[in-house]
JSON list of C-alpha atoms in Angstrom, two decimals:
[
{"chain": "A", "resi": 1, "resn": "MET", "atom": "CA", "xyz": [-8.90, -41.46, -37.03]},
{"chain": "A", "resi": 2, "resn": "ASP", "atom": "CA", "xyz": [-9.70, -40.56, -40.65]},
{"chain": "A", "resi": 3, "resn": "ALA", "atom": "CA", "xyz": [-7.71, -37.73, -42.57]},
{"chain": "A", "resi": 4, "resn": "GLU", "atom": "CA", "xyz": [-10.91, -35.51, -41.98]},
{"chain": "A", "resi": 5, "resn": "SER", "atom": "CA", "xyz": [-11.05, -36.21, -38.67]},
{"chain": "A", "resi": 6, "resn": "SER", "atom": "CA", "xyz": [-7.37, -35.58, -38.16]},
{"chain": "A", "resi": 7, "resn": "SER", "atom": "CA", "xyz": [-7.64, -32.23, -40.05]},
{"chain": "A", "resi": 8, "resn": "SER", "atom": "CA", "xyz": [-10.37, -31.34, -38.02]},
{"chain": "A", "resi": 9, "resn": "PHE", "atom": "CA", "xyz": [-8.32, -31.74, -34.61]},
{"chain": "A", "resi": 10, "resn": "LYS", "atom": "CA", "xyz": [-5.57, -29.91, -36.22]},
{"chain": "A", "resi": 11, "resn": "TYR", "atom": "CA", "xyz": [-7.56, -26.82, -36.94]},
{"chain": "A", "resi": 12, "resn": "ALA", "atom": "CA", "xyz": [-9.31, -26.97, -33.53]},
{"chain": "A", "resi": 13, "resn": "ILE", "atom": "CA", "xyz": [-5.57, -27.07, -31.85]},
{"chain": "A", "resi": 14, "resn": "LEU", "atom": "CA", "xyz": [-4.71, -24.49, -33.96]},
{"chain": "A", "resi": 15, "resn": "ASP", "atom": "CA", "xyz": [-7.63, -22.09, -33.10]},
{"chain": "A", "resi": 16, "resn": "PHE", "atom": "CA", "xyz": [-7.18, -22.86, -29.44]},
{"chain": "A", "resi": 17, "resn": "ILE", "atom": "CA", "xyz": [-3.52, -21.82, -29.37]},
{"chain": "A", "resi": 18, "resn": "GLN", "atom": "CA", "xyz": [-4.30, -18.89, -31.47]},
{"chain": "A", "resi": 19, "resn": "THR", "atom": "CA", "xyz": [-7.13, -17.58, -28.85]},
{"chain": "A", "resi": 20, "resn": "LEU", "atom": "CA", "xyz": [-4.28, -18.26, -26.10]},
{"chain": "A", "resi": 21, "resn": "ALA", "atom": "CA", "xyz": [-1.85, -16.15, -27.96]},
{"chain": "A", "resi": 22, "resn": "VAL", "atom": "CA", "xyz": [-4.39, -13.07, -28.31]},
{"chain": "A", "resi": 23, "resn": "ALA", "atom": "CA", "xyz": [-5.49, -13.38, -24.93]},
{"chain": "A", "resi": 24, "resn": "ALA", "atom": "CA", "xyz": [-1.73, -13.55, -23.32]},
{"chain": "A", "resi": 25, "resn": "ALA", "atom": "CA", "xyz": [-1.24, -10.44, -25.83]},
{"chain": "A", "resi": 26, "resn": "ILE", "atom": "CA", "xyz": [-4.08, -8.62, -24.68]},
{"chain": "A", "resi": 27, "resn": "SER", "atom": "CA", "xyz": [-3.45, -9.36, -21.02]},
{"chain": "A", "resi": 28, "resn": "LEU", "atom": "CA", "xyz": [0.14, -8.09, -21.33]},
{"chain": "A", "resi": 29, "resn": "PHE", "atom": "CA", "xyz": [-1.20, -4.77, -23.19]},
{"chain": "A", "resi": 30, "resn": "ILE", "atom": "CA", "xyz": [-3.28, -4.26, -19.99]},
{"chain": "A", "resi": 31, "resn": "TYR", "atom": "CA", "xyz": [-0.57, -5.08, -17.74]},
{"chain": "A", "resi": 32, "resn": "TRP", "atom": "CA", "xyz": [2.01, -2.72, -19.10]},
{"chain": "A", "resi": 33, "resn": "PHE", "atom": "CA", "xyz": [-0.09, 0.06, -20.01]},
{"chain": "A", "resi": 34, "resn": "PHE", "atom": "CA", "xyz": [-3.27, -0.03, -17.73]},
{"chain": "A", "resi": 35, "resn": "ILE", "atom": "CA", "xyz": [-3.63, -1.99, -14.67]},
{"chain": "A", "resi": 36, "resn": "GLN", "atom": "CA", "xyz": [-0.81, -3.82, -12.92]},
{"chain": "A", "resi": 37, "resn": "PRO", "atom": "CA", "xyz": [-1.56, -6.29, -9.94]},
{"chain": "A", "resi": 38, "resn": "HIS", "atom": "CA", "xyz": [0.47, -5.85, -6.51]},
{"chain": "A", "resi": 39, "resn": "ARG", "atom": "CA", "xyz": [0.69, -7.86, -3.44]},
{"chain": "A", "resi": 40, "resn": "VAL", "atom": "CA", "xyz": [1.17, -5.93, -0.14]},
{"chain": "A", "resi": 41, "resn": "ASP", "atom": "CA", "xyz": [4.54, -6.69, 1.74]},
{"chain": "A", "resi": 42, "resn": "GLY", "atom": "CA", "xyz": [4.80, -5.72, 5.34]},
{"chain": "A", "resi": 43, "resn": "SER", "atom": "CA", "xyz": [3.06, -3.58, 7.65]},
{"chain": "A", "resi": 44, "resn": "SER", "atom": "CA", "xyz": [3.95, -0.06, 6.77]},
{"chain": "A", "resi": 45, "resn": "MET", "atom": "CA", "xyz": [0.79, 0.67, 5.61]},
{"chain": "A", "resi": 46, "resn": "GLU", "atom": "CA", "xyz": [-2.03, -0.66, 8.52]},
{"chain": "A", "resi": 47, "resn": "ASN", "atom": "CA", "xyz": [-4.56, -0.22, 9.35]},
{"chain": "A", "resi": 48, "resn": "SER", "atom": "CA", "xyz": [-5.27, 0.59, 5.47]},
{"chain": "A", "resi": 49, "resn": "PHE", "atom": "CA", "xyz": [-3.55, -2.35, 3.71]},
{"chain": "A", "resi": 50, "resn": "TYR", "atom": "CA", "xyz": [-2.17, -5.71, 5.30]},
{"chain": "A", "resi": 51, "resn": "HIS", "atom": "CA", "xyz": [0.55, -8.00, 4.56]},
{"chain": "A", "resi": 52, "resn": "GLU", "atom": "CA", "xyz": [-0.53, -10.21, 1.49]},
{"chain": "A", "resi": 53, "resn": "GLU", "atom": "CA", "xyz": [-3.43, -8.51, 0.41]},
{"chain": "A", "resi": 54, "resn": "LEU", "atom": "CA", "xyz": [-3.74, -8.12, -3.39]},
{"chain": "A", "resi": 55, "resn": "ILE", "atom": "CA", "xyz": [-4.19, -4.81, -4.93]},
{"chain": "A", "resi": 56, "resn": "LEU", "atom": "CA", "xyz": [-4.80, -3.23, -8.37]},
{"chain": "A", "resi": 57, "resn": "THR", "atom": "CA", "xyz": [-2.64, -0.10, -9.36]},
{"chain": "A", "resi": 58, "resn": "ASP", "atom": "CA", "xyz": [-4.59, 2.17, -12.39]},
{"chain": "A", "resi": 59, "resn": "LYS", "atom": "CA", "xyz": [-1.14, 3.11, -14.31]},
{"chain": "A", "resi": 60, "resn": "ILE", "atom": "CA", "xyz": [-3.10, 5.76, -16.68]},
{"chain": "A", "resi": 61, "resn": "SER", "atom": "CA", "xyz": [-4.56, 8.12, -14.32]},
{"chain": "A", "resi": 62, "resn": "TYR", "atom": "CA", "xyz": [-1.27, 9.92, -13.63]},
{"chain": "A", "resi": 63, "resn": "ARG", "atom": "CA", "xyz": [-0.84, 10.37, -17.54]},
{"chain": "A", "resi": 64, "resn": "LEU", "atom": "CA", "xyz": [-3.88, 12.07, -17.64]},
{"chain": "A", "resi": 65, "resn": "SER", "atom": "CA", "xyz": [-3.62, 14.32, -14.27]},
{"chain": "A", "resi": 66, "resn": "LYS", "atom": "CA", "xyz": [-1.49, 15.07, -11.30]},
{"chain": "A", "resi": 67, "resn": "PRO", "atom": "CA", "xyz": [-1.26, 12.96, -8.14]},
{"chain": "A", "resi": 68, "resn": "LYS", "atom": "CA", "xyz": [-3.40, 14.16, -5.42]},
{"chain": "A", "resi": 69, "resn": "ARG", "atom": "CA", "xyz": [-2.68, 14.43, -1.36]},
{"chain": "A", "resi": 70, "resn": "GLY", "atom": "CA", "xyz": [-3.97, 11.46, 0.16]},
{"chain": "A", "resi": 71, "resn": "ASP", "atom": "CA", "xyz": [-3.53, 9.20, -2.93]},
{"chain": "A", "resi": 72, "resn": "VAL", "atom": "CA", "xyz": [-1.92, 5.79, -1.98]},
{"chain": "A", "resi": 73, "resn": "ILE", "atom": "CA", "xyz": [0.54, 5.01, -4.78]},
{"chain": "A", "resi": 74, "resn": "VAL", "atom": "CA", "xyz": [2.96, 2.10, -5.97]},
{"chain": "A", "resi": 75, "resn": "PHE", "atom": "CA", "xyz": [6.25, 3.38, -6.94]},
{"chain": "A", "resi": 76, "resn": "GLN", "atom": "CA", "xyz": [9.89, 2.24, -7.72]},
{"chain": "A", "resi": 77, "resn": "ALA", "atom": "CA", "xyz": [11.62, 1.53, -4.44]},
{"chain": "A", "resi": 78, "resn": "PRO", "atom": "CA", "xyz": [14.97, 4.02, -3.95]},
{"chain": "A", "resi": 79, "resn": "ASN", "atom": "CA", "xyz": [18.23, 2.40, -5.31]},
{"chain": "A", "resi": 80, "resn": "THR", "atom": "CA", "xyz": [16.81, -0.73, -6.91]},
{"chain": "A", "resi": 81, "resn": "THR", "atom": "CA", "xyz": [14.57, -1.59, -10.13]},
{"chain": "A", "resi": 82, "resn": "ASP", "atom": "CA", "xyz": [13.22, -4.81, -8.80]},
{"chain": "A", "resi": 83, "resn": "ARG", "atom": "CA", "xyz": [10.67, -3.88, -5.94]},
{"chain": "A", "resi": 84, "resn": "ASP", "atom": "CA", "xyz": [7.93, -1.63, -5.47]},
{"chain": "A", "resi": 85, "resn": "TYR", "atom": "CA", "xyz": [6.73, 0.21, -2.48]},
{"chain": "A", "resi": 86, "resn": "ILE", "atom": "CA", "xyz": [3.23, 1.37, -1.40]},
{"chain": "A", "resi": 87, "resn": "LYS", "atom": "CA", "xyz": [2.84, 4.71, 0.64]},
{"chain": "A", "resi": 88, "resn": "ARG", "atom": "CA", "xyz": [0.61, 7.67, 0.56]},
{"chain": "A", "resi": 89, "resn": "ILE", "atom": "CA", "xyz": [1.13, 11.05, -0.71]},
{"chain": "A", "resi": 90, "resn": "THR", "atom": "CA", "xyz": [1.13, 13.61, 1.94]},
{"chain": "A", "resi": 91, "resn": "GLY", "atom": "CA", "xyz": [3.17, 16.73, 0.40]},
{"chain": "A", "resi": 92, "resn": "LEU", "atom": "CA", "xyz": [2.92, 18.03, -3.12]},
{"chain": "A", "resi": 93, "resn": "PRO", "atom": "CA", "xyz": [5.59, 19.91, -5.45]},
{"chain": "A", "resi": 94, "resn": "GLY", "atom": "CA", "xyz": [6.23, 23.39, -3.82]},
{"chain": "A", "resi": 95, "resn": "GLU", "atom": "CA", "xyz": [5.10, 22.73, -0.54]},
{"chain": "A", "resi": 96, "resn": "SER", "atom": "CA", "xyz": [6.80, 22.78, 2.56]},
{"chain": "A", "resi": 97, "resn": "VAL", "atom": "CA", "xyz": [6.91, 19.98, 5.08]},
{"chain": "A", "resi": 98, "resn": "LEU", "atom": "CA", "xyz": [7.72, 19.84, 8.63]},
{"chain": "A", "resi": 99, "resn": "LEU", "atom": "CA", "xyz": [7.95, 17.09, 11.28]},
{"chain": "A", "resi": 100, "resn": "ARG", "atom": "CA", "xyz": [7.05, 18.31, 15.01]},
{"chain": "A", "resi": 101, "resn": "ASP", "atom": "CA", "xyz": [6.06, 16.66, 18.08]},
{"chain": "A", "resi": 102, "resn": "GLY", "atom": "CA", "xyz": [4.90, 13.55, 16.29]},
{"chain": "A", "resi": 103, "resn": "ASP", "atom": "CA", "xyz": [2.74, 15.54, 13.64]},
{"chain": "A", "resi": 104, "resn": "VAL", "atom": "CA", "xyz": [3.15, 16.37, 10.08]},
{"chain": "A", "resi": 105, "resn": "TYR", "atom": "CA", "xyz": [3.01, 20.27, 8.96]},
{"chain": "A", "resi": 106, "resn": "ILE", "atom": "CA", "xyz": [2.23, 21.28, 5.49]},
{"chain": "A", "resi": 107, "resn": "ASN", "atom": "CA", "xyz": [2.81, 24.94, 4.55]},
{"chain": "A", "resi": 108, "resn": "GLY", "atom": "CA", "xyz": [2.84, 25.45, 8.38]},
{"chain": "A", "resi": 109, "resn": "GLN", "atom": "CA", "xyz": [-0.69, 23.84, 9.02]},
{"chain": "A", "resi": 110, "resn": "ILE", "atom": "CA", "xyz": [-0.94, 20.55, 10.68]},
{"chain": "A", "resi": 111, "resn": "LEU", "atom": "CA", "xyz": [-2.04, 17.52, 8.46]},
{"chain": "A", "resi": 112, "resn": "GLN", "atom": "CA", "xyz": [-5.18, 16.18, 10.03]},
{"chain": "A", "resi": 113, "resn": "GLU", "atom": "CA", "xyz": [-4.75, 12.08, 8.86]},
{"chain": "A", "resi": 114, "resn": "SER", "atom": "CA", "xyz": [-7.76, 9.92, 9.86]},
{"chain": "A", "resi": 115, "resn": "TYR", "atom": "CA", "xyz": [-6.05, 6.74, 8.37]},
{"chain": "A", "resi": 116, "resn": "THR", "atom": "CA", "xyz": [-3.18, 6.43, 10.80]},
{"chain": "A", "resi": 117, "resn": "ASN", "atom": "CA", "xyz": [-3.31, 4.85, 14.20]},
{"chain": "A", "resi": 118, "resn": "GLU", "atom": "CA", "xyz": [-4.71, 7.14, 16.85]},
{"chain": "A", "resi": 119, "resn": "GLN", "atom": "CA", "xyz": [-1.37, 6.54, 18.87]},
{"chain": "A", "resi": 120, "resn": "HIS", "atom": "CA", "xyz": [0.78, 7.29, 15.86]},
{"chain": "A", "resi": 121, "resn": "THR", "atom": "CA", "xyz": [3.70, 9.63, 15.91]},
{"chain": "A", "resi": 122, "resn": "THR", "atom": "CA", "xyz": [5.75, 10.87, 12.53]},
{"chain": "A", "resi": 123, "resn": "ASN", "atom": "CA", "xyz": [9.39, 11.16, 13.77]},
{"chain": "A", "resi": 124, "resn": "GLY", "atom": "CA", "xyz": [12.35, 12.50, 11.69]},
{"chain": "A", "resi": 125, "resn": "GLU", "atom": "CA", "xyz": [14.68, 10.00, 10.02]},
{"chain": "A", "resi": 126, "resn": "GLU", "atom": "CA", "xyz": [17.90, 10.22, 8.06]},
{"chain": "A", "resi": 127, "resn": "PHE", "atom": "CA", "xyz": [16.56, 12.46, 5.10]},
{"chain": "A", "resi": 128, "resn": "LEU", "atom": "CA", "xyz": [13.91, 14.52, 7.17]},
{"chain": "A", "resi": 129, "resn": "LYS", "atom": "CA", "xyz": [14.74, 15.50, 10.47]},
{"chain": "A", "resi": 130, "resn": "ASP", "atom": "CA", "xyz": [12.04, 16.74, 13.34]},
{"chain": "A", "resi": 131, "resn": "ASP", "atom": "CA", "xyz": [11.80, 20.43, 13.25]},
{"chain": "A", "resi": 132, "resn": "THR", "atom": "CA", "xyz": [13.45, 20.78, 9.91]},
{"chain": "A", "resi": 133, "resn": "PRO", "atom": "CA", "xyz": [11.36, 22.34, 7.07]},
{"chain": "A", "resi": 134, "resn": "TYR", "atom": "CA", "xyz": [11.72, 20.91, 3.72]},
{"chain": "A", "resi": 135, "resn": "LEU", "atom": "CA", "xyz": [10.85, 22.29, 0.40]},
{"chain": "A", "resi": 136, "resn": "ILE", "atom": "CA", "xyz": [9.36, 19.72, -1.85]},
{"chain": "A", "resi": 137, "resn": "PRO", "atom": "CA", "xyz": [10.83, 20.08, -5.62]},
{"chain": "A", "resi": 138, "resn": "ASP", "atom": "CA", "xyz": [8.78, 20.67, -8.37]},
{"chain": "A", "resi": 139, "resn": "GLY", "atom": "CA", "xyz": [8.09, 16.82, -9.95]},
{"chain": "A", "resi": 140, "resn": "TYR", "atom": "CA", "xyz": [8.49, 15.34, -6.72]},
{"chain": "A", "resi": 141, "resn": "TYR", "atom": "CA", "xyz": [5.94, 14.06, -3.88]},
{"chain": "A", "resi": 142, "resn": "PHE", "atom": "CA", "xyz": [6.36, 13.60, -0.21]},
{"chain": "A", "resi": 143, "resn": "ALA", "atom": "CA", "xyz": [4.95, 9.83, 0.69]},
{"chain": "A", "resi": 144, "resn": "LEU", "atom": "CA", "xyz": [4.77, 8.22, 3.72]},
{"chain": "A", "resi": 145, "resn": "GLY", "atom": "CA", "xyz": [3.22, 5.15, 5.35]},
{"chain": "A", "resi": 146, "resn": "ASP", "atom": "CA", "xyz": [0.20, 5.06, 7.45]},
{"chain": "A", "resi": 147, "resn": "ASN", "atom": "CA", "xyz": [2.17, 3.01, 10.04]},
{"chain": "A", "resi": 148, "resn": "ARG", "atom": "CA", "xyz": [4.50, 5.54, 10.56]},
{"chain": "A", "resi": 149, "resn": "GLU", "atom": "CA", "xyz": [6.47, 3.33, 13.33]},
{"chain": "A", "resi": 150, "resn": "HIS", "atom": "CA", "xyz": [7.15, 0.61, 11.02]},
{"chain": "A", "resi": 151, "resn": "SER", "atom": "CA", "xyz": [7.67, 2.33, 7.66]},
{"chain": "A", "resi": 152, "resn": "SER", "atom": "CA", "xyz": [10.63, 3.45, 5.48]},
{"chain": "A", "resi": 153, "resn": "ASP", "atom": "CA", "xyz": [9.32, 6.60, 3.46]},
{"chain": "A", "resi": 154, "resn": "SER", "atom": "CA", "xyz": [10.38, 9.85, 2.16]},
{"chain": "A", "resi": 155, "resn": "ARG", "atom": "CA", "xyz": [11.23, 10.72, 5.75]},
{"chain": "A", "resi": 156, "resn": "SER", "atom": "CA", "xyz": [14.25, 8.30, 5.29]},
{"chain": "A", "resi": 157, "resn": "PHE", "atom": "CA", "xyz": [15.18, 8.22, 1.35]},
{"chain": "A", "resi": 158, "resn": "GLY", "atom": "CA", "xyz": [13.59, 11.61, 0.34]},
{"chain": "A", "resi": 159, "resn": "PRO", "atom": "CA", "xyz": [10.63, 12.59, -1.92]},
{"chain": "A", "resi": 160, "resn": "VAL", "atom": "CA", "xyz": [9.13, 10.36, -4.90]},
{"chain": "A", "resi": 161, "resn": "GLN", "atom": "CA", "xyz": [10.02, 11.41, -8.29]},
{"chain": "A", "resi": 162, "resn": "LYS", "atom": "CA", "xyz": [6.73, 11.47, -10.60]},
{"chain": "A", "resi": 163, "resn": "GLU", "atom": "CA", "xyz": [8.68, 9.34, -13.08]},
{"chain": "A", "resi": 164, "resn": "LYS", "atom": "CA", "xyz": [9.07, 6.58, -10.59]},
{"chain": "A", "resi": 165, "resn": "ILE", "atom": "CA", "xyz": [5.41, 6.47, -9.87]},
{"chain": "A", "resi": 166, "resn": "VAL", "atom": "CA", "xyz": [4.00, 2.93, -11.14]},
{"chain": "A", "resi": 167, "resn": "GLY", "atom": "CA", "xyz": [0.45, 4.13, -10.79]},
{"chain": "A", "resi": 168, "resn": "LYS", "atom": "CA", "xyz": [-2.31, 4.73, -8.20]},
{"chain": "A", "resi": 169, "resn": "VAL", "atom": "CA", "xyz": [-3.70, 2.13, -5.82]},
{"chain": "A", "resi": 170, "resn": "TRP", "atom": "CA", "xyz": [-7.23, 1.60, -7.28]},
{"chain": "A", "resi": 171, "resn": "LEU", "atom": "CA", "xyz": [-9.07, -1.76, -6.25]},
{"chain": "A", "resi": 172, "resn": "ARG", "atom": "CA", "xyz": [-8.22, -4.18, -3.23]},
{"chain": "A", "resi": 173, "resn": "TYR", "atom": "CA", "xyz": [-9.31, -7.58, -4.62]},
{"chain": "A", "resi": 174, "resn": "TRP", "atom": "CA", "xyz": [-8.13, -9.93, -1.79]},
{"chain": "A", "resi": 175, "resn": "PRO", "atom": "CA", "xyz": [-9.08, -11.08, 0.77]},
{"chain": "A", "resi": 176, "resn": "PRO", "atom": "CA", "xyz": [-12.83, -11.33, -0.43]},
{"chain": "A", "resi": 177, "resn": "SER", "atom": "CA", "xyz": [-13.95, -9.46, 2.93]},
{"chain": "A", "resi": 178, "resn": "SER", "atom": "CA", "xyz": [-11.91, -6.48, 2.12]},
{"chain": "A", "resi": 179, "resn": "MET", "atom": "CA", "xyz": [-12.76, -6.05, -1.72]},
{"chain": "A", "resi": 180, "resn": "GLY", "atom": "CA", "xyz": [-13.71, -2.92, -3.00]},
{"chain": "A", "resi": 181, "resn": "LEU", "atom": "CA", "xyz": [-12.52, 0.51, -4.40]},
{"chain": "A", "resi": 182, "resn": "ILE", "atom": "CA", "xyz": [-10.02, 2.57, -2.42]},
{"chain": "A", "resi": 183, "resn": "PRO", "atom": "CA", "xyz": [-11.89, 5.73, -1.15]},
{"chain": "A", "resi": 184, "resn": "SER", "atom": "CA", "xyz": [-10.37, 9.06, -1.88]},
{"chain": "A", "resi": 185, "resn": "ILE", "atom": "CA", "xyz": [-9.05, 11.17, 1.06]},
{"chain": "A", "resi": 186, "resn": "HIS", "atom": "CA", "xyz": [-10.07, 14.70, 1.56]},
{"chain": "A", "resi": 187, "resn": "TYR", "atom": "CA", "xyz": [-8.15, 17.13, 3.63]},
{"chain": "A", "resi": 188, "resn": "PRO", "atom": "CA", "xyz": [-10.79, 20.20, 4.53]},
{"chain": "A", "resi": 189, "resn": "GLN", "atom": "CA", "xyz": [-7.91, 22.51, 6.04]},
{"chain": "A", "resi": 190, "resn": "PHE", "atom": "CA", "xyz": [-6.14, 22.68, 2.49]},
{"chain": "A", "resi": 191, "resn": "ASP", "atom": "CA", "xyz": [-7.29, 24.11, -0.68]},
{"chain": "A", "resi": 192, "resn": "GLU", "atom": "CA", "xyz": [-6.75, 21.54, -3.04]},
{"chain": "A", "resi": 193, "resn": "SER", "atom": "CA", "xyz": [-7.33, 23.28, -6.06]},
{"chain": "A", "resi": 194, "resn": "GLN", "atom": "CA", "xyz": [-4.49, 25.76, -5.22]},
{"chain": "A", "resi": 195, "resn": "SER", "atom": "CA", "xyz": [-2.25, 22.80, -4.54]},
{"chain": "A", "resi": 196, "resn": "LEU", "atom": "CA", "xyz": [-2.98, 21.05, -7.83]},
{"chain": "A", "resi": 197, "resn": "LYS", "atom": "CA", "xyz": [-1.93, 24.24, -9.92]},
{"chain": "A", "resi": 198, "resn": "ARG", "atom": "CA", "xyz": [1.93, 23.75, -8.83]}
]
């Protein structure tokens, strides 16, 4: 290889390394500030999400607006910083939540939940027991797994602080047969515009 060819080869290698470095920097920027991939671990969100499914979490939306009832969120697991949980927001700041006869009541109204199993029952646990109303503090959200009999959630460890929320689950990208945007949930029995003012 002559000197000119050797120099061209070195420049090509340097260009390749620089391109990789820029791509890595852009990927890290997106990862830290905008979108983060997660893998579903366990059965707590069946039948909405299944074990080993891959999802993308939108990390920017909650910097611009407040979380809403029905949003599926990823948040830092209680008492640890090396694990995240995936659950669904059912109660908003300032609302009263009550568990009675296997159902969830928000401000005295039963929460109609289309995403849970037909035979599901929402029983109280360590933090929130049956027939014991709880007022959700400002800046906190009550989050439950869709598969109530197999979920560790706000019933056992309390409401989720907004600062602990990583983001809103935005897209499922694996398996391919289930790929798509995560649909919004609407609760006709609640005036969401009033709840969001809190």
